[in-house]
Each structure stands twice: as structure tokens, then as C-alpha cells.
Amino acid sequence: MNELGAESADLNAASVLVHARRMAPHDAIVTTEAGVYGRVGLYAWQVYEPGTYFDSSGANTMGYSIPAAVAASLVRPAQKTVCLVGDGGFLMRAGELETVARLKLAPVIVIFDDGTLGMIRLKQRSKEYTRAGVDLEQTDFVRLTESFGGVGWKVETLEQFDHAFATALGSDRLHVIDVRVDADVYASHIKPIRGI
């Protein structure tokens, strides 16, 4: 995990996931999907209870973790649900925030925001393809979340993340934490895992 930056004082996918796992209850439900952070999560998120880790790696799809978090929040309301998602996957399912608001659910959604479709970008680079169709316009996830009655956070340091995540865990409202990660540093986390 140190090779992935897990013990770094810098904000990166591995350090955020390690901090989140340390802070979240042992029975917290986590949902995750395709993306650099998702592969890192397989190593960084220790599972303590059966039936608490849901990942789309079988099909390796984007757009899975938010609907899965909605379902988990409905089925197991006494357990905290943590949704891990990239900015691209979040944008695919942002409309689900209306469902969360209407049903008064309180998942904690952590967006790994690198402004790109990270895994696709990595694959293009590894095959020496021209970079195309992977860059995303910056979205104001805080304002979007607030428009649905939730609490939005933009974090750029681990200290800011810890504060936002602790607050979200103790809340009965939707919280979305926009974690700004550097796409190039972020991409370096996948090399030890997949060799890309």
C-alpha cells in the first residue's frame, strides 16, 4: 500500500481511502465501480463484515456505485453507506441525487475528481494512442449537491477530507465530497496494480 501512496500526507486515492476506512464504522457499506480509485480500493478498503463491499469489477462498469448506494441505504438504513465514484461515473448518475433527496437518504458520496476518464486515458497512453474523448469539463459538485438539499464539500488536503468525511458520517443528510486529485499522480497508482 505504501507503493500506492497510502501513508502519504498528500491527498491521493490511496491516502483518502485509507483515511476513510479508518474513520468509517466496521459495518459501513461501501459501493464502488470502475476507475483508478476503484482498483486502489480493492487494496485499501479492508472489509470487516460480510455483505458490506459492493464493486462492479465483474463487468467493470461505470455508473454502478451511486444506484448501488441508493439501494444499500434503503435496504440497510441503520448502516452508513459510503459511495466511491469517479467524476465521470458521478456525472452518469447525478440524477440519482433527486432519488436520494426525495427518499431522505444519507449516503456519503466521495468523488475522485481528476477531470478525466482516468482508466481510459491510461489505456490510451499505454497503447500510444492519441488522447481523445477523455477530458471532462469541471463541474461544481458542491452547488449541484446543494441544489438537491445535500451538503457539498470540495477538498484539496487530507485534513479537509478528514473533516468533511467525519461530519458526513455523523449526519442524517446526503453529503458529497469532491476530492480533487491530480490526474498524473492518480494514474501512477494503477501501475503497481495493473502494470499500465
JSON list of C-alpha atoms in Angstrom, two decimals:
[
{"chain": "A", "resi": 1, "resn": "MET", "atom": "CA", "xyz": [0.00, 0.00, 0.00]},
{"chain": "A", "resi": 2, "resn": "ASN", "atom": "CA", "xyz": [2.89, 2.39, 0.61]},
{"chain": "A", "resi": 3, "resn": "GLU", "atom": "CA", "xyz": [3.80, 1.96, -3.05]},
{"chain": "A", "resi": 4, "resn": "LEU", "atom": "CA", "xyz": [0.36, 3.40, -3.83]},
{"chain": "A", "resi": 5, "resn": "GLY", "atom": "CA", "xyz": [0.86, 6.43, -1.55]},
{"chain": "A", "resi": 6, "resn": "ALA", "atom": "CA", "xyz": [-1.38, 5.15, 1.24]},
{"chain": "A", "resi": 7, "resn": "GLU", "atom": "CA", "xyz": [0.69, 6.61, 4.06]},
{"chain": "A", "resi": 8, "resn": "SER", "atom": "CA", "xyz": [1.42, 9.86, 2.25]},
{"chain": "A", "resi": 9, "resn": "ALA", "atom": "CA", "xyz": [0.41, 13.16, 3.83]},
{"chain": "A", "resi": 10, "resn": "ASP", "atom": "CA", "xyz": [-0.66, 14.24, 0.34]},
{"chain": "A", "resi": 11, "resn": "LEU", "atom": "CA", "xyz": [-4.17, 13.91, -0.99]},
{"chain": "A", "resi": 12, "resn": "ASN", "atom": "CA", "xyz": [-4.32, 10.92, -3.35]},
{"chain": "A", "resi": 13, "resn": "ALA", "atom": "CA", "xyz": [-6.65, 7.99, -3.94]},
{"chain": "A", "resi": 14, "resn": "ALA", "atom": "CA", "xyz": [-4.84, 5.60, -1.63]},
{"chain": "A", "resi": 15, "resn": "SER", "atom": "CA", "xyz": [-4.42, 8.05, 1.27]},
{"chain": "A", "resi": 16, "resn": "VAL", "atom": "CA", "xyz": [-8.08, 9.11, 1.05]},
{"chain": "A", "resi": 17, "resn": "LEU", "atom": "CA", "xyz": [-9.26, 5.50, 1.03]},
{"chain": "A", "resi": 18, "resn": "VAL", "atom": "CA", "xyz": [-7.05, 4.56, 3.99]},
{"chain": "A", "resi": 19, "resn": "HIS", "atom": "CA", "xyz": [-8.31, 7.57, 5.98]},
{"chain": "A", "resi": 20, "resn": "ALA", "atom": "CA", "xyz": [-11.93, 6.81, 5.06]},
{"chain": "A", "resi": 21, "resn": "ARG", "atom": "CA", "xyz": [-11.59, 3.16, 6.08]},
{"chain": "A", "resi": 22, "resn": "ARG", "atom": "CA", "xyz": [-10.07, 4.11, 9.44]},
{"chain": "A", "resi": 23, "resn": "MET", "atom": "CA", "xyz": [-12.91, 6.54, 10.12]},
{"chain": "A", "resi": 24, "resn": "ALA", "atom": "CA", "xyz": [-15.89, 4.57, 8.81]},
{"chain": "A", "resi": 25, "resn": "PRO", "atom": "CA", "xyz": [-17.73, 2.12, 11.06]},
{"chain": "A", "resi": 26, "resn": "HIS", "atom": "CA", "xyz": [-16.70, -1.51, 10.58]},
{"chain": "A", "resi": 27, "resn": "ASP", "atom": "CA", "xyz": [-20.19, -2.32, 9.29]},
{"chain": "A", "resi": 28, "resn": "ALA", "atom": "CA", "xyz": [-20.26, 0.58, 6.80]},
{"chain": "A", "resi": 29, "resn": "ILE", "atom": "CA", "xyz": [-21.39, -0.46, 3.34]},
{"chain": "A", "resi": 30, "resn": "VAL", "atom": "CA", "xyz": [-19.14, 0.68, 0.51]},
{"chain": "A", "resi": 31, "resn": "THR", "atom": "CA", "xyz": [-20.09, 0.79, -3.16]},
{"chain": "A", "resi": 32, "resn": "THR", "atom": "CA", "xyz": [-17.51, 1.32, -5.87]},
{"chain": "A", "resi": 33, "resn": "GLU", "atom": "CA", "xyz": [-17.04, 0.85, -9.60]},
{"chain": "A", "resi": 34, "resn": "ALA", "atom": "CA", "xyz": [-14.58, 1.02, -12.49]},
{"chain": "A", "resi": 35, "resn": "GLY", "atom": "CA", "xyz": [-11.85, 3.61, -12.22]},
{"chain": "A", "resi": 36, "resn": "VAL", "atom": "CA", "xyz": [-8.36, 4.10, -10.88]},
{"chain": "A", "resi": 37, "resn": "TYR", "atom": "CA", "xyz": [-9.67, 4.69, -7.33]},
{"chain": "A", "resi": 38, "resn": "GLY", "atom": "CA", "xyz": [-11.76, 1.50, -7.60]},
{"chain": "A", "resi": 39, "resn": "ARG", "atom": "CA", "xyz": [-8.72, -0.64, -8.29]},
{"chain": "A", "resi": 40, "resn": "VAL", "atom": "CA", "xyz": [-6.82, 1.05, -5.46]},
{"chain": "A", "resi": 41, "resn": "GLY", "atom": "CA", "xyz": [-9.85, 0.48, -3.24]},
{"chain": "A", "resi": 42, "resn": "LEU", "atom": "CA", "xyz": [-9.53, -3.27, -3.66]},
{"chain": "A", "resi": 43, "resn": "TYR", "atom": "CA", "xyz": [-6.26, -2.97, -1.71]},
{"chain": "A", "resi": 44, "resn": "ALA", "atom": "CA", "xyz": [-7.02, -0.03, 0.57]},
{"chain": "A", "resi": 45, "resn": "TRP", "atom": "CA", "xyz": [-10.52, -0.79, 1.87]},
{"chain": "A", "resi": 46, "resn": "GLN", "atom": "CA", "xyz": [-10.36, -3.52, 4.49]},
{"chain": "A", "resi": 47, "resn": "VAL", "atom": "CA", "xyz": [-13.65, -5.41, 4.79]},
{"chain": "A", "resi": 48, "resn": "TYR", "atom": "CA", "xyz": [-14.64, -6.38, 8.35]},
{"chain": "A", "resi": 49, "resn": "GLU", "atom": "CA", "xyz": [-18.21, -7.61, 7.82]},
{"chain": "A", "resi": 50, "resn": "PRO", "atom": "CA", "xyz": [-19.65, -9.82, 5.08]},
{"chain": "A", "resi": 51, "resn": "GLY", "atom": "CA", "xyz": [-22.03, -8.15, 2.66]},
{"chain": "A", "resi": 52, "resn": "THR", "atom": "CA", "xyz": [-20.56, -4.67, 3.04]},
{"chain": "A", "resi": 53, "resn": "TYR", "atom": "CA", "xyz": [-18.38, -4.27, -0.08]},
{"chain": "A", "resi": 54, "resn": "PHE", "atom": "CA", "xyz": [-20.09, -3.95, -3.46]},
{"chain": "A", "resi": 55, "resn": "ASP", "atom": "CA", "xyz": [-18.00, -3.44, -6.60]},
{"chain": "A", "resi": 56, "resn": "SER", "atom": "CA", "xyz": [-18.74, -3.57, -10.31]},
{"chain": "A", "resi": 57, "resn": "SER", "atom": "CA", "xyz": [-15.48, -5.32, -11.15]},
{"chain": "A", "resi": 58, "resn": "GLY", "atom": "CA", "xyz": [-17.19, -8.32, -12.69]},
{"chain": "A", "resi": 59, "resn": "ALA", "atom": "CA", "xyz": [-18.44, -6.17, -15.55]},
{"chain": "A", "resi": 60, "resn": "ASN", "atom": "CA", "xyz": [-16.08, -3.27, -14.72]},
{"chain": "A", "resi": 61, "resn": "THR", "atom": "CA", "xyz": [-18.81, -0.72, -15.39]},
{"chain": "A", "resi": 62, "resn": "MET", "atom": "CA", "xyz": [-19.11, 2.98, -14.68]},
{"chain": "A", "resi": 63, "resn": "GLY", "atom": "CA", "xyz": [-22.34, 4.34, -13.23]},
{"chain": "A", "resi": 64, "resn": "TYR", "atom": "CA", "xyz": [-22.88, 1.48, -10.77]},
{"chain": "A", "resi": 65, "resn": "SER", "atom": "CA", "xyz": [-21.89, 2.84, -7.38]},
{"chain": "A", "resi": 66, "resn": "ILE", "atom": "CA", "xyz": [-24.48, 5.60, -6.91]},
{"chain": "A", "resi": 67, "resn": "PRO", "atom": "CA", "xyz": [-27.54, 3.40, -7.66]},
{"chain": "A", "resi": 68, "resn": "ALA", "atom": "CA", "xyz": [-25.94, 0.68, -5.51]},
{"chain": "A", "resi": 69, "resn": "ALA", "atom": "CA", "xyz": [-25.53, 3.19, -2.67]},
{"chain": "A", "resi": 70, "resn": "VAL", "atom": "CA", "xyz": [-29.19, 4.19, -3.00]},
{"chain": "A", "resi": 71, "resn": "ALA", "atom": "CA", "xyz": [-30.19, 0.53, -2.74]},
{"chain": "A", "resi": 72, "resn": "ALA", "atom": "CA", "xyz": [-27.88, -0.10, 0.22]},
{"chain": "A", "resi": 73, "resn": "SER", "atom": "CA", "xyz": [-29.25, 2.97, 2.04]},
{"chain": "A", "resi": 74, "resn": "LEU", "atom": "CA", "xyz": [-32.79, 1.67, 1.52]},
{"chain": "A", "resi": 75, "resn": "VAL", "atom": "CA", "xyz": [-32.12, -1.95, 2.45]},
{"chain": "A", "resi": 76, "resn": "ARG", "atom": "CA", "xyz": [-29.86, -1.28, 5.45]},
{"chain": "A", "resi": 77, "resn": "PRO", "atom": "CA", "xyz": [-30.75, 2.17, 6.78]},
{"chain": "A", "resi": 78, "resn": "ALA", "atom": "CA", "xyz": [-29.06, 1.54, 10.15]},
{"chain": "A", "resi": 79, "resn": "GLN", "atom": "CA", "xyz": [-25.66, 1.16, 8.47]},
{"chain": "A", "resi": 80, "resn": "LYS", "atom": "CA", "xyz": [-23.75, 4.07, 6.94]},
{"chain": "A", "resi": 81, "resn": "THR", "atom": "CA", "xyz": [-23.27, 3.81, 3.18]},
{"chain": "A", "resi": 82, "resn": "VAL", "atom": "CA", "xyz": [-20.12, 5.18, 1.54]},
{"chain": "A", "resi": 83, "resn": "CYS", "atom": "CA", "xyz": [-20.19, 5.54, -2.24]},
{"chain": "A", "resi": 84, "resn": "LEU", "atom": "CA", "xyz": [-16.86, 5.79, -4.07]},
{"chain": "A", "resi": 85, "resn": "VAL", "atom": "CA", "xyz": [-17.12, 7.18, -7.59]},
{"chain": "A", "resi": 86, "resn": "GLY", "atom": "CA", "xyz": [-15.06, 8.98, -10.21]},
{"chain": "A", "resi": 87, "resn": "ASP", "atom": "CA", "xyz": [-16.19, 12.27, -11.70]},
{"chain": "A", "resi": 88, "resn": "GLY", "atom": "CA", "xyz": [-17.24, 10.53, -14.94]},
{"chain": "A", "resi": 89, "resn": "GLY", "atom": "CA", "xyz": [-19.30, 7.89, -13.14]},
{"chain": "A", "resi": 90, "resn": "PHE", "atom": "CA", "xyz": [-20.87, 10.56, -10.94]},
{"chain": "A", "resi": 91, "resn": "LEU", "atom": "CA", "xyz": [-21.91, 12.59, -13.98]},
{"chain": "A", "resi": 92, "resn": "MET", "atom": "CA", "xyz": [-23.55, 9.49, -15.48]},
{"chain": "A", "resi": 93, "resn": "ARG", "atom": "CA", "xyz": [-25.76, 9.09, -12.40]},
{"chain": "A", "resi": 94, "resn": "ALA", "atom": "CA", "xyz": [-26.08, 12.61, -10.96]},
{"chain": "A", "resi": 95, "resn": "GLY", "atom": "CA", "xyz": [-29.84, 12.46, -11.45]},
{"chain": "A", "resi": 96, "resn": "GLU", "atom": "CA", "xyz": [-29.99, 9.86, -8.69]},
{"chain": "A", "resi": 97, "resn": "LEU", "atom": "CA", "xyz": [-29.43, 12.69, -6.21]},
{"chain": "A", "resi": 98, "resn": "GLU", "atom": "CA", "xyz": [-33.11, 13.51, -6.74]},
{"chain": "A", "resi": 99, "resn": "THR", "atom": "CA", "xyz": [-33.99, 9.99, -5.56]},
{"chain": "A", "resi": 100, "resn": "VAL", "atom": "CA", "xyz": [-31.71, 10.37, -2.55]},
{"chain": "A", "resi": 101, "resn": "ALA", "atom": "CA", "xyz": [-33.34, 13.71, -1.65]},
{"chain": "A", "resi": 102, "resn": "ARG", "atom": "CA", "xyz": [-36.91, 12.50, -2.18]},
{"chain": "A", "resi": 103, "resn": "LEU", "atom": "CA", "xyz": [-36.37, 9.39, -0.07]},
{"chain": "A", "resi": 104, "resn": "LYS", "atom": "CA", "xyz": [-34.37, 11.33, 2.55]},
{"chain": "A", "resi": 105, "resn": "LEU", "atom": "CA", "xyz": [-31.38, 9.00, 2.34]},
{"chain": "A", "resi": 106, "resn": "ALA", "atom": "CA", "xyz": [-27.95, 9.89, 3.70]},
{"chain": "A", "resi": 107, "resn": "PRO", "atom": "CA", "xyz": [-25.13, 8.19, 1.81]},
{"chain": "A", "resi": 108, "resn": "VAL", "atom": "CA", "xyz": [-21.67, 9.71, 1.83]},
{"chain": "A", "resi": 109, "resn": "ILE", "atom": "CA", "xyz": [-20.56, 10.07, -1.79]},
{"chain": "A", "resi": 110, "resn": "VAL", "atom": "CA", "xyz": [-16.83, 10.53, -2.33]},
{"chain": "A", "resi": 111, "resn": "ILE", "atom": "CA", "xyz": [-15.95, 11.73, -5.84]},
{"chain": "A", "resi": 112, "resn": "PHE", "atom": "CA", "xyz": [-12.40, 11.19, -7.07]},
{"chain": "A", "resi": 113, "resn": "ASP", "atom": "CA", "xyz": [-12.27, 14.22, -9.34]},
{"chain": "A", "resi": 114, "resn": "ASP", "atom": "CA", "xyz": [-9.36, 14.16, -11.79]},
{"chain": "A", "resi": 115, "resn": "GLY", "atom": "CA", "xyz": [-11.14, 15.88, -14.70]},
{"chain": "A", "resi": 116, "resn": "THR", "atom": "CA", "xyz": [-10.76, 12.86, -16.95]},
{"chain": "A", "resi": 117, "resn": "LEU", "atom": "CA", "xyz": [-11.90, 9.32, -17.57]},
{"chain": "A", "resi": 118, "resn": "GLY", "atom": "CA", "xyz": [-8.78, 8.05, -15.84]},
{"chain": "A", "resi": 119, "resn": "MET", "atom": "CA", "xyz": [-8.68, 4.36, -16.78]},
{"chain": "A", "resi": 120, "resn": "ILE", "atom": "CA", "xyz": [-9.48, 5.06, -20.43]},
{"chain": "A", "resi": 121, "resn": "ARG", "atom": "CA", "xyz": [-6.84, 7.79, -20.50]},
{"chain": "A", "resi": 122, "resn": "LEU", "atom": "CA", "xyz": [-4.29, 5.35, -19.06]},
{"chain": "A", "resi": 123, "resn": "LYS", "atom": "CA", "xyz": [-5.16, 2.71, -21.64]},
{"chain": "A", "resi": 124, "resn": "GLN", "atom": "CA", "xyz": [-4.84, 5.24, -24.46]},
{"chain": "A", "resi": 125, "resn": "ARG", "atom": "CA", "xyz": [-1.43, 6.28, -23.17]},
{"chain": "A", "resi": 126, "resn": "SER", "atom": "CA", "xyz": [-0.20, 2.70, -22.66]},
{"chain": "A", "resi": 127, "resn": "LYS", "atom": "CA", "xyz": [-1.07, 1.86, -26.27]},
{"chain": "A", "resi": 128, "resn": "GLU", "atom": "CA", "xyz": [0.39, 5.17, -27.50]},
{"chain": "A", "resi": 129, "resn": "TYR", "atom": "CA", "xyz": [-2.99, 6.30, -28.87]},
{"chain": "A", "resi": 130, "resn": "THR", "atom": "CA", "xyz": [-3.82, 9.96, -29.27]},
{"chain": "A", "resi": 131, "resn": "ARG", "atom": "CA", "xyz": [-5.61, 11.21, -26.17]},
{"chain": "A", "resi": 132, "resn": "ALA", "atom": "CA", "xyz": [-9.23, 11.71, -27.24]},
{"chain": "A", "resi": 133, "resn": "GLY", "atom": "CA", "xyz": [-12.65, 11.90, -25.62]},
{"chain": "A", "resi": 134, "resn": "VAL", "atom": "CA", "xyz": [-11.49, 11.52, -22.03]},
{"chain": "A", "resi": 135, "resn": "ASP", "atom": "CA", "xyz": [-11.24, 15.07, -20.65]},
{"chain": "A", "resi": 136, "resn": "LEU", "atom": "CA", "xyz": [-14.19, 16.40, -18.64]},
{"chain": "A", "resi": 137, "resn": "GLU", "atom": "CA", "xyz": [-15.26, 19.99, -18.03]},
{"chain": "A", "resi": 138, "resn": "GLN", "atom": "CA", "xyz": [-15.01, 20.98, -14.38]},
{"chain": "A", "resi": 139, "resn": "THR", "atom": "CA", "xyz": [-18.35, 20.57, -12.63]},
{"chain": "A", "resi": 140, "resn": "ASP", "atom": "CA", "xyz": [-19.30, 22.40, -9.43]},
{"chain": "A", "resi": 141, "resn": "PHE", "atom": "CA", "xyz": [-20.30, 19.30, -7.49]},
{"chain": "A", "resi": 142, "resn": "VAL", "atom": "CA", "xyz": [-20.85, 21.34, -4.32]},
{"chain": "A", "resi": 143, "resn": "ARG", "atom": "CA", "xyz": [-23.54, 23.52, -5.91]},
{"chain": "A", "resi": 144, "resn": "LEU", "atom": "CA", "xyz": [-25.08, 20.53, -7.67]},
{"chain": "A", "resi": 145, "resn": "THR", "atom": "CA", "xyz": [-25.36, 18.68, -4.35]},
{"chain": "A", "resi": 146, "resn": "GLU", "atom": "CA", "xyz": [-26.78, 21.73, -2.60]},
{"chain": "A", "resi": 147, "resn": "SER", "atom": "CA", "xyz": [-29.43, 22.07, -5.31]},
{"chain": "A", "resi": 148, "resn": "PHE", "atom": "CA", "xyz": [-30.78, 18.71, -4.12]},
{"chain": "A", "resi": 149, "resn": "GLY", "atom": "CA", "xyz": [-30.70, 19.75, -0.46]},
{"chain": "A", "resi": 150, "resn": "GLY", "atom": "CA", "xyz": [-27.47, 17.93, 0.35]},
{"chain": "A", "resi": 151, "resn": "VAL", "atom": "CA", "xyz": [-24.19, 19.13, 1.78]},
{"chain": "A", "resi": 152, "resn": "GLY", "atom": "CA", "xyz": [-21.32, 19.51, -0.67]},
{"chain": "A", "resi": 153, "resn": "TRP", "atom": "CA", "xyz": [-17.62, 19.70, 0.09]},
{"chain": "A", "resi": 154, "resn": "LYS", "atom": "CA", "xyz": [-14.61, 20.46, -2.11]},
{"chain": "A", "resi": 155, "resn": "VAL", "atom": "CA", "xyz": [-11.40, 19.18, -0.53]},
{"chain": "A", "resi": 156, "resn": "GLU", "atom": "CA", "xyz": [-7.80, 19.64, -1.59]},
{"chain": "A", "resi": 157, "resn": "THR", "atom": "CA", "xyz": [-5.96, 18.34, 1.51]},
{"chain": "A", "resi": 158, "resn": "LEU", "atom": "CA", "xyz": [-6.23, 15.25, 3.70]},
{"chain": "A", "resi": 159, "resn": "GLU", "atom": "CA", "xyz": [-7.12, 17.45, 6.67]},
{"chain": "A", "resi": 160, "resn": "GLN", "atom": "CA", "xyz": [-10.06, 18.90, 4.74]},
{"chain": "A", "resi": 161, "resn": "PHE", "atom": "CA", "xyz": [-11.11, 15.39, 3.70]},
{"chain": "A", "resi": 162, "resn": "ASP", "atom": "CA", "xyz": [-10.96, 14.09, 7.28]},
{"chain": "A", "resi": 163, "resn": "HIS", "atom": "CA", "xyz": [-13.15, 16.96, 8.50]},
{"chain": "A", "resi": 164, "resn": "ALA", "atom": "CA", "xyz": [-15.70, 16.56, 5.70]},
{"chain": "A", "resi": 165, "resn": "PHE", "atom": "CA", "xyz": [-15.84, 12.77, 6.00]},
{"chain": "A", "resi": 166, "resn": "ALA", "atom": "CA", "xyz": [-16.21, 12.80, 9.80]},
{"chain": "A", "resi": 167, "resn": "THR", "atom": "CA", "xyz": [-19.02, 15.36, 9.52]},
{"chain": "A", "resi": 168, "resn": "ALA", "atom": "CA", "xyz": [-20.74, 13.31, 6.81]},
{"chain": "A", "resi": 169, "resn": "LEU", "atom": "CA", "xyz": [-20.54, 10.08, 8.81]},
{"chain": "A", "resi": 170, "resn": "GLY", "atom": "CA", "xyz": [-22.32, 11.78, 11.72]},
{"chain": "A", "resi": 171, "resn": "SER", "atom": "CA", "xyz": [-25.07, 13.28, 9.58]},
{"chain": "A", "resi": 172, "resn": "ASP", "atom": "CA", "xyz": [-28.52, 12.16, 8.51]},
{"chain": "A", "resi": 173, "resn": "ARG", "atom": "CA", "xyz": [-28.26, 14.12, 5.22]},
{"chain": "A", "resi": 174, "resn": "LEU", "atom": "CA", "xyz": [-26.69, 13.44, 1.85]},
{"chain": "A", "resi": 175, "resn": "HIS", "atom": "CA", "xyz": [-23.05, 14.54, 1.71]},
{"chain": "A", "resi": 176, "resn": "VAL", "atom": "CA", "xyz": [-20.96, 14.68, -1.47]},
{"chain": "A", "resi": 177, "resn": "ILE", "atom": "CA", "xyz": [-17.21, 15.15, -1.05]},
{"chain": "A", "resi": 178, "resn": "ASP", "atom": "CA", "xyz": [-15.39, 16.34, -4.17]},
{"chain": "A", "resi": 179, "resn": "VAL", "atom": "CA", "xyz": [-11.81, 15.10, -3.74]},
{"chain": "A", "resi": 180, "resn": "ARG", "atom": "CA", "xyz": [-9.54, 16.93, -6.19]},
{"chain": "A", "resi": 181, "resn": "VAL", "atom": "CA", "xyz": [-6.82, 14.54, -7.32]},
{"chain": "A", "resi": 182, "resn": "ASP", "atom": "CA", "xyz": [-4.02, 15.17, -9.80]},
{"chain": "A", "resi": 183, "resn": "ALA", "atom": "CA", "xyz": [-4.65, 13.00, -12.87]},
{"chain": "A", "resi": 184, "resn": "ASP", "atom": "CA", "xyz": [-0.96, 12.20, -13.38]},
{"chain": "A", "resi": 185, "resn": "VAL", "atom": "CA", "xyz": [-0.25, 11.32, -9.75]},
{"chain": "A", "resi": 186, "resn": "TYR", "atom": "CA", "xyz": [-3.53, 9.45, -9.62]},
{"chain": "A", "resi": 187, "resn": "ALA", "atom": "CA", "xyz": [-2.60, 7.44, -12.70]},
{"chain": "A", "resi": 188, "resn": "SER", "atom": "CA", "xyz": [0.69, 6.36, -11.10]},
{"chain": "A", "resi": 189, "resn": "HIS", "atom": "CA", "xyz": [-1.31, 4.36, -8.53]},
{"chain": "A", "resi": 190, "resn": "ILE", "atom": "CA", "xyz": [-2.50, 1.90, -11.12]},
{"chain": "A", "resi": 191, "resn": "LYS", "atom": "CA", "xyz": [0.94, 0.85, -12.39]},
{"chain": "A", "resi": 192, "resn": "PRO", "atom": "CA", "xyz": [1.81, -1.34, -9.37]},
{"chain": "A", "resi": 193, "resn": "ILE", "atom": "CA", "xyz": [-1.62, -2.97, -9.63]},
{"chain": "A", "resi": 194, "resn": "ARG", "atom": "CA", "xyz": [-2.13, -3.47, -13.36]},
{"chain": "A", "resi": 195, "resn": "GLY", "atom": "CA", "xyz": [1.20, -2.65, -14.94]},
{"chain": "A", "resi": 196, "resn": "ILE", "atom": "CA", "xyz": [-0.26, 0.11, -17.15]}
]
